Short mmCIF file of C-alpha atoms in Angstrom, two decimals:
data_model
loop_
_atom_site.label_atom_id
_atom_site.label_comp_id
_atom_site.label_asym_id
_atom_site.label_seq_id
_atom_site.Cartn_x
_atom_site.Cartn_y
_atom_site.Cartn_z
CA UNK T 20 -24.44 -5.88 -3.58
CA UNK T 21 -23.89 -2.56 -5.33
CA UNK T 22 -21.70 -3.17 -8.39
CA UNK T 23 -19.99 0.26 -8.04
CA UNK T 24 -18.91 -0.58 -4.48
CA UNK T 25 -17.51 -3.91 -5.68
CA UNK T 26 -15.64 -2.10 -8.48
CA UNK T 27 -14.17 0.28 -5.91
CA UNK T 28 -13.02 -2.64 -3.73
CA UNK T 29 -11.48 -4.32 -6.76
CA UNK T 30 -9.64 -1.11 -7.63
CA UNK T 31 -7.96 -1.15 -4.20
CA UNK T 32 -7.11 -4.85 -4.55
CA UNK T 33 -5.61 -4.13 -7.96
CA UNK T 34 -3.57 -1.22 -6.54
CA UNK T 35 -1.82 -3.54 -4.10
CA UNK T 36 -1.48 -6.39 -6.59
CA UNK T 37 0.20 -4.10 -9.12
CA UNK T 38 2.53 -2.56 -6.54
CA UNK T 39 3.75 -5.85 -5.12
CA UNK T 40 4.62 -7.04 -8.64
CA UNK T 41 6.56 -4.16 -10.20
CA UNK T 42 4.07 -1.28 -10.66
CA UNK T 43 3.31 -1.99 -14.32
CA UNK T 44 -0.14 -0.58 -15.05
CA UNK T 45 -0.36 1.71 -12.02
CA UNK T 46 -1.37 4.59 -14.31
CA UNK T 47 -4.67 2.78 -14.88
CA UNK T 48 -5.41 2.70 -11.13
CA UNK T 49 -4.25 6.04 -9.67
CA UNK T 50 -4.95 9.56 -10.92
CA UNK T 51 -2.19 11.90 -12.06
CA UNK T 52 -2.69 13.89 -8.87
CA UNK T 53 -2.93 10.89 -6.50
CA UNK T 54 -1.63 11.73 -3.02
CA UNK T 55 -0.87 9.13 -0.37
CA UNK T 56 -0.60 11.00 2.91
CA UNK T 57 1.70 8.40 4.47
CA UNK T 58 4.35 8.56 1.71
CA UNK T 59 7.49 10.61 2.40
CA UNK T 60 6.76 14.25 1.44
CA UNK T 61 9.63 14.27 -1.05
CA UNK T 62 7.79 11.89 -3.39
CA UNK T 63 5.85 13.36 -6.32
CA UNK T 64 2.09 12.87 -6.63
CA UNK T 65 0.52 10.45 -9.07
CA UNK T 66 1.82 7.21 -10.53
CA UNK T 67 5.46 8.29 -10.29
CA UNK T 68 5.25 8.74 -6.51
CA UNK T 69 3.60 5.34 -6.12
CA UNK T 70 6.30 3.69 -8.23
CA UNK T 71 9.04 5.38 -6.21
CA UNK T 72 7.50 4.37 -2.87
CA UNK T 73 6.96 0.71 -3.72
CA UNK T 74 10.17 0.44 -5.77
CA UNK T 75 12.72 2.66 -4.02
CA UNK T 76 11.39 2.77 -0.45
CA UNK T 77 9.68 -0.56 0.29
CA UNK T 78 11.32 -2.43 -2.59
CA UNK T 79 14.78 -1.31 -1.50
CA UNK T 80 14.33 -2.91 1.93
CA UNK T 81 11.96 -5.84 1.37
CA UNK T 82 11.58 -8.65 -1.14
CA UNK T 83 8.87 -11.26 -1.72
CA UNK T 84 6.20 -8.68 -0.85
CA UNK T 85 2.56 -9.62 -0.79
CA UNK T 86 -0.57 -8.09 0.68
CA UNK T 87 -3.20 -10.14 2.48
CA UNK T 88 -6.52 -8.34 2.93
CA UNK T 89 -8.47 -9.26 6.05
CA UNK T 90 -11.37 -6.91 5.33
CA UNK T 91 -12.35 -4.44 2.61
CA UNK T 92 -15.27 -2.10 3.20
CA UNK T 93 -16.67 0.33 0.63
CA UNK T 94 -19.18 3.11 1.02
CA UNK T 95 -19.79 5.89 -1.45
CA UNK T 96 -16.45 6.84 -2.99
CA UNK T 97 -14.37 5.56 -0.05
CA UNK T 98 -12.74 2.16 0.52
CA UNK T 99 -11.11 1.01 3.76
CA UNK T 100 -8.97 -2.09 3.94
CA UNK T 101 -7.48 -3.90 6.90
CA UNK T 102 -4.51 -5.83 5.57
CA UNK T 103 -1.01 -7.05 6.26
CA UNK T 104 2.18 -6.66 4.27
CA UNK T 105 4.12 -9.93 4.21
CA UNK T 106 7.74 -9.61 3.09
CA UNK T 107 11.35 -10.59 3.65
CA UNK T 108 13.74 -7.99 5.17
CA UNK T 109 16.64 -8.00 2.70
CA UNK T 110 18.42 -4.63 3.11
CA UNK T 111 19.39 -2.28 5.94
CA UNK T 112 16.70 0.15 7.00
CA UNK T 113 16.75 2.81 9.74
CA UNK T 114 20.03 1.39 10.99
CA UNK T 115 18.60 -2.13 11.26
CA UNK T 116 20.73 -4.58 9.27
CA UNK T 117 18.96 -7.10 7.05
CA UNK T 118 18.61 -10.61 8.43
CA UNK T 119 16.58 -12.02 5.54
CA UNK T 120 13.80 -12.79 8.01
CA UNK T 121 10.10 -12.86 7.21
CA UNK T 122 8.12 -9.90 8.54
CA UNK T 123 4.43 -9.03 8.72
CA UNK T 124 3.16 -5.46 9.06
CA UNK T 125 -0.57 -5.07 9.74
CA UNK T 126 -2.16 -1.83 8.56
CA UNK T 127 -5.35 0.03 7.69
CA UNK T 128 -5.66 2.12 4.54
CA UNK T 129 -8.46 4.37 3.35
CA UNK T 130 -8.78 5.42 -0.29
CA UNK T 131 -10.88 8.08 -1.99
CA UNK T 132 -11.98 7.35 -5.55
CA UNK T 133 -13.04 9.73 -8.33
CA UNK T 134 -13.82 8.85 -11.94
CA UNK T 135 -12.73 5.24 -11.49
CA UNK T 136 -9.27 6.01 -10.10
CA UNK T 137 -7.68 6.38 -6.69
CA UNK T 138 -7.11 10.05 -5.91
CA UNK T 139 -6.12 10.09 -2.24
CA UNK T 140 -5.18 7.69 0.54
CA UNK T 141 -4.23 7.52 4.20
CA UNK T 142 -2.56 4.68 6.10
CA UNK T 143 -1.87 3.63 9.66
CA UNK T 144 0.62 0.78 10.00
CA UNK T 145 2.21 -1.03 12.94
CA UNK T 146 5.74 0.25 12.24
CA UNK T 147 6.93 -0.40 15.79
CA UNK T 148 5.95 -4.04 15.44
CA UNK T 149 7.66 -4.15 12.02
CA UNK T 150 10.90 -2.71 13.43
CA UNK T 151 10.83 -5.21 16.27
CA UNK T 152 10.49 -8.07 13.78
CA UNK T 153 13.35 -6.67 11.72
CA UNK T 154 15.63 -6.67 14.79
CA UNK T 155 15.00 -10.32 15.72
#
């Protein structure tokens, strides 16, 4: 197996590990200009935007977050992961009151890597399924 492809996969694993445990060290993983195309447009690029998304957006609504990767595929400077966010719904979101229930949100993310850091990403997540779980 190509060691660079394994390093790229590990970079994506580390991104999620850092962000589900407080964002300390995210500057080592994402570039200053990192753009995640599924983040709200009001968030800044780079590490600060990542911290705000995982801390103030996801972290404000969910606790006990973890990511379970089903598949990680790397080719060239791109990594795709099929994963699921596991969390507990602990605060109101989109008018849905918290019920402290466990939720799972499956998703796919694709990352572009340059010079050993994540520079861009895209995500498709089952938000309808997540909202349904939050309501029950």
